[in-house]
Amino acid sequence: LGAQVVYGIVGYKTHAKLLLITRREGHKGKSTLRRYAHLSTGNYNPKTAKLYSDVGFLTSNPDLTADVDMLFTQLSSMTQLKSAKQLLLAPFNLQKALIRQIGRVAQSARDGQIARIVVKVNALTDEPLIQALIEAGQAGAKIDLIIRGACVLPPCVEGLTDNIRVRSVVGRMLEHTRVIYFRWGPSEHDEVLYLSSADWMNRNMTRRIELAWPVRDAALRQRVIDECLVPYQ
C-alpha cells in the first residue's frame, strides 16, 4: 500500500519516538480492534541503536494507546488536541506537569515525609525546571541528577543546592535514556516513574513535539530503577 508521509505541526520539530499498530483480533467468532503502541527514549535508527543506550516500551494499555492514536491524529490533521489520559506532551503540558510533580515532592519534604527526585537526561538547561528543582532541594527533598551533557544547575552550593547532586556518566555506549522518578511518601502509590523523549531544555519543552509516559506496572518500574538509575548513584 505504500507509505503516507506527513510533516507534523508547522513550526514544531517532531522529536517524539512512537509507533502504533491497530490490529483486528478474533476470538470465538467475534472480532475486535486492538491497539499496540511502542514508545522509545531514542530514535528508530539502526546505526544509533548499536551505539546508544535507550529504553523501548511496548504496551496494549487502552488509555495509553488511545493517547498515542490521538497524538498521531493531531500530527497528521488539523484537529484540535484532546486532553491525554497518560501521556505528557510538549509543548502542551509536559513542562507544567513536571513542575507540578516537583512541587508535590517539595511539599512532602516540608511535611517531613519521604521526598525524592532522580532525573536522568542528556541536558539540563531549562530555567523553570531548574528553579523548581532548587526550591524542592531547599525544602529538603533529596535530588540526584544524572546529566550526560550540559547542566547549568550548580550542585552542592551551600544554602542553595545543598541537597542536589549532579553526575555525568560517559561510558562505552552513549547514555541516551531519559528517566524521571518522583517519590513523595512512604507508600508504593506515592511514586511515579516516567520515560521520555525529551531532555530538560527550553527548546524541548516549548518548541518541539515531545512526550513522557508513566510506567505503571510495579515490576517494570522497579526494573527501570534497578537498571537505569541505581547503577549511577
Short mmCIF file of C-alpha atoms in Angstrom, two decimals:
data_model
loop_
_atom_site.label_atom_id
_atom_site.label_comp_id
_atom_site.label_asym_id
_atom_site.label_seq_id
_atom_site.Cartn_x
_atom_site.Cartn_y
_atom_site.Cartn_z
CA LEU A 1 0.00 0.00 0.00
CA GLY A 2 3.00 2.32 0.27
CA ALA A 3 3.59 4.99 2.90
CA GLN A 4 1.96 8.34 3.56
CA VAL A 5 4.39 10.97 4.80
CA VAL A 6 3.09 13.86 6.91
CA TYR A 7 5.05 16.82 8.22
CA GLY A 8 3.52 17.29 11.66
CA ILE A 9 2.64 20.61 13.27
CA VAL A 10 4.08 23.61 11.45
CA GLY A 11 6.83 25.33 13.44
CA TYR A 12 7.49 22.42 15.80
CA LYS A 13 10.10 19.73 15.30
CA THR A 14 8.65 16.28 15.98
CA HIS A 15 11.14 14.69 18.38
CA ALA A 16 8.84 12.10 19.97
CA LYS A 17 9.50 8.47 19.12
CA LEU A 18 6.44 6.25 18.95
CA LEU A 19 4.79 3.55 16.87
CA LEU A 20 1.15 2.45 16.79
CA ILE A 21 -0.35 -0.75 15.39
CA THR A 22 -4.11 -1.29 15.20
CA ARG A 23 -4.93 -4.97 14.74
CA ARG A 24 -8.19 -6.82 14.19
CA GLU A 25 -8.25 -9.81 16.51
CA GLY A 26 -10.81 -12.60 16.58
CA HIS A 27 -11.99 -14.70 19.49
CA LYS A 28 -14.77 -17.30 19.44
CA GLY A 29 -16.33 -15.96 16.26
CA LYS A 30 -16.09 -12.32 17.35
CA SER A 31 -13.56 -9.76 16.19
CA THR A 32 -12.41 -6.53 17.73
CA LEU A 33 -9.80 -3.87 17.08
CA ARG A 34 -6.90 -3.74 19.49
CA ARG A 35 -4.09 -1.19 19.61
CA TYR A 36 -0.44 -1.83 20.39
CA ALA A 37 1.99 1.04 20.95
CA HIS A 38 5.75 1.18 21.17
CA LEU A 39 7.32 4.26 22.75
CA SER A 40 11.04 4.91 22.94
CA THR A 41 13.52 7.25 24.58
CA GLY A 42 15.68 7.08 21.43
CA ASN A 43 15.44 7.19 17.66
CA TYR A 44 14.31 4.35 15.44
CA ASN A 45 17.69 4.24 13.75
CA PRO A 46 19.66 1.00 13.15
CA LYS A 47 23.04 2.75 13.49
CA THR A 48 22.42 4.63 16.73
CA ALA A 49 20.68 1.55 18.18
CA LYS A 50 24.11 -0.11 18.22
CA LEU A 51 25.81 2.85 19.91
CA TYR A 52 23.21 4.41 22.26
CA SER A 53 21.66 3.09 25.47
CA ASP A 54 17.89 3.65 25.27
CA VAL A 55 14.67 2.12 26.57
CA GLY A 56 11.74 0.91 24.47
CA PHE A 57 8.28 0.36 25.95
CA LEU A 58 5.66 -1.93 24.34
CA THR A 59 2.09 -1.72 25.62
CA SER A 60 -1.53 -2.54 24.84
CA ASN A 61 -2.88 -0.41 27.70
CA PRO A 62 -6.13 1.09 26.34
CA ASP A 63 -5.62 4.56 27.82
CA LEU A 64 -2.02 4.87 26.70
CA THR A 65 -2.65 3.51 23.20
CA ALA A 66 -5.66 5.84 22.84
CA ASP A 67 -3.36 8.75 23.73
CA VAL A 68 -0.87 7.63 21.08
CA ASP A 69 -3.65 7.35 18.49
CA MET A 70 -4.83 10.86 19.41
CA LEU A 71 -1.31 12.24 19.01
CA PHE A 72 -0.91 10.70 15.56
CA THR A 73 -4.27 12.16 14.58
CA GLN A 74 -3.09 15.58 15.75
CA LEU A 75 0.18 15.30 13.84
CA SER A 76 -1.50 14.24 10.62
CA SER A 77 -4.55 16.53 10.57
CA MET A 78 -5.88 19.90 11.68
CA THR A 79 -7.98 18.51 14.52
CA GLN A 80 -7.74 20.05 17.97
CA LEU A 81 -5.72 18.10 20.51
CA LYS A 82 -7.80 16.49 23.25
CA SER A 83 -6.58 16.02 26.80
CA ALA A 84 -4.40 12.93 27.11
CA LYS A 85 -5.07 10.47 29.92
CA GLN A 86 -1.50 9.25 30.47
CA LEU A 87 0.87 10.90 28.02
CA LEU A 88 2.59 14.17 28.88
CA LEU A 89 3.14 16.16 25.70
CA ALA A 90 5.35 19.10 24.83
CA PRO A 91 4.82 21.89 24.03
CA PHE A 92 1.37 21.48 25.62
CA ASN A 93 1.64 20.20 29.21
CA LEU A 94 4.96 18.40 29.73
CA GLN A 95 6.85 21.24 31.41
CA LYS A 96 3.90 22.22 33.62
CA ALA A 97 3.30 18.61 34.66
CA LEU A 98 6.95 18.11 35.62
CA ILE A 99 6.98 21.32 37.64
CA ARG A 100 3.78 20.20 39.36
CA GLN A 101 5.35 16.84 40.27
CA ILE A 102 8.48 18.56 41.59
CA GLY A 103 6.22 20.80 43.68
CA ARG A 104 4.45 17.75 45.11
CA VAL A 105 7.79 16.31 46.23
CA ALA A 106 8.78 19.68 47.72
CA GLN A 107 5.57 19.80 49.75
CA SER A 108 6.21 16.27 51.01
CA ALA A 109 9.65 17.41 52.20
CA ARG A 110 8.10 20.36 54.05
CA ASP A 111 5.69 17.93 55.72
CA GLY A 112 8.57 15.76 56.90
CA GLN A 113 7.73 12.88 54.55
CA ILE A 114 9.90 10.97 52.08
CA ALA A 115 10.86 13.32 49.25
CA ARG A 116 12.99 12.01 46.40
CA ILE A 117 13.73 13.05 42.80
CA VAL A 118 16.03 11.27 40.35
CA VAL A 119 16.37 12.60 36.81
CA LYS A 120 18.46 11.04 34.04
CA VAL A 121 18.60 13.13 30.86
CA ASN A 122 21.15 14.34 28.34
CA ALA A 123 20.97 18.04 29.25
CA LEU A 124 19.50 20.33 31.93
CA THR A 125 19.22 23.97 30.86
CA ASP A 126 15.51 24.83 31.16
CA GLU A 127 15.19 27.66 33.70
CA PRO A 128 11.65 26.93 35.05
CA LEU A 129 12.56 23.30 35.73
CA ILE A 130 15.89 24.29 37.31
CA GLN A 131 14.15 26.80 39.59
CA ALA A 132 11.60 24.16 40.63
CA LEU A 133 14.39 21.70 41.46
CA ILE A 134 16.26 24.29 43.52
CA GLU A 135 13.12 25.11 45.50
CA ALA A 136 12.45 21.40 46.12
CA GLY A 137 16.01 20.92 47.32
CA GLN A 138 15.72 23.89 49.65
CA ALA A 139 12.52 22.36 51.03
CA GLY A 140 14.50 19.26 51.96
CA ALA A 141 13.98 16.90 49.02
CA LYS A 142 16.89 14.66 48.11
CA ILE A 143 17.66 15.13 44.42
CA ASP A 144 20.03 13.20 42.15
CA LEU A 145 20.58 14.46 38.61
CA ILE A 146 22.35 12.22 36.11
CA ILE A 147 23.14 14.58 33.24
CA ARG A 148 25.34 13.35 30.41
CA GLY A 149 25.98 16.74 28.81
CA ALA A 150 25.15 20.39 29.54
CA CYS A 151 23.95 21.24 33.05
CA VAL A 152 23.64 24.82 34.29
CA LEU A 153 22.41 23.93 37.78
CA PRO A 154 25.35 24.18 40.22
CA PRO A 155 25.11 21.35 42.80
CA CYS A 156 26.11 21.37 46.47
CA VAL A 157 26.17 25.17 46.82
CA GLU A 158 25.76 25.96 50.50
CA GLY A 159 22.38 27.46 51.26
CA LEU A 160 21.15 26.99 47.70
CA THR A 161 21.56 23.47 46.32
CA ASP A 162 22.88 21.52 49.31
CA ASN A 163 20.52 18.59 48.63
CA ILE A 164 21.20 18.32 44.90
CA ARG A 165 23.88 16.05 43.40
CA VAL A 166 24.84 16.09 39.71
CA ARG A 167 26.76 13.35 37.96
CA SER A 168 27.86 12.97 34.37
CA VAL A 169 28.33 9.45 33.03
CA VAL A 170 30.31 8.76 29.88
CA GLY A 171 30.56 5.07 29.10
CA ARG A 172 31.19 2.72 26.21
CA MET A 173 27.65 3.35 24.95
CA LEU A 174 26.22 6.85 24.58
CA GLU A 175 23.96 7.42 27.61
CA HIS A 176 20.73 8.49 25.95
CA THR A 177 17.96 7.22 28.24
CA ARG A 178 15.60 9.80 29.76
CA VAL A 179 14.18 8.56 33.06
CA ILE A 180 12.33 10.69 35.64
CA TYR A 181 11.48 9.43 39.13
CA PHE A 182 9.42 11.17 41.83
CA ARG A 183 8.68 9.90 45.37
CA TRP A 184 6.56 11.89 47.81
CA GLY A 185 5.55 9.48 50.57
CA PRO A 186 6.04 6.06 52.22
CA SER A 187 3.53 4.10 50.12
CA GLU A 188 4.24 2.46 46.78
CA HIS A 189 1.39 4.60 45.49
CA ASP A 190 3.38 7.72 46.38
CA GLU A 191 5.81 7.38 43.49
CA VAL A 192 5.79 7.73 39.73
CA LEU A 193 8.38 6.98 37.06
CA TYR A 194 8.33 8.43 33.56
CA LEU A 195 10.27 7.53 30.45
CA SER A 196 10.66 10.37 27.99
CA SER A 197 11.95 11.51 24.62
CA ALA A 198 12.73 14.99 25.97
CA ASP A 199 15.80 16.50 27.52
CA TRP A 200 15.20 19.25 30.07
CA MET A 201 15.95 22.09 27.69
CA ASN A 202 13.75 25.05 26.76
CA ARG A 203 13.62 24.01 23.11
CA ASN A 204 12.38 20.53 24.07
CA MET A 205 9.71 21.91 26.38
CA THR A 206 8.41 24.75 24.19
CA ARG A 207 9.44 24.25 20.56
CA ARG A 208 9.29 20.51 19.93
CA ILE A 209 6.75 17.70 19.94
CA GLU A 210 7.97 15.56 22.84
CA LEU A 211 6.41 13.06 25.16
CA ALA A 212 6.78 11.37 28.51
CA TRP A 213 4.80 8.39 29.69
CA PRO A 214 4.38 6.69 33.08
CA VAL A 215 5.48 3.13 33.82
CA ARG A 216 2.52 1.87 35.86
CA ASP A 217 3.47 -1.79 36.24
CA ALA A 218 5.35 -2.15 39.53
CA ALA A 219 7.72 -4.87 38.30
CA LEU A 220 8.64 -2.94 35.14
CA ARG A 221 9.06 0.26 37.14
CA GLN A 222 11.46 -1.46 39.52
CA ARG A 223 13.41 -2.91 36.61
CA VAL A 224 13.90 0.55 35.13
CA ILE A 225 15.00 1.85 38.54
CA ASP A 226 17.47 -1.02 39.04
CA GLU A 227 18.93 -0.91 35.54
CA CYS A 228 18.78 2.76 34.59
CA LEU A 229 19.08 4.71 37.86
CA VAL A 230 20.64 2.72 40.70
CA PRO A 231 23.98 2.00 38.94
CA TYR A 232 24.64 5.74 38.52
CA GLN A 233 24.05 6.87 42.11
#
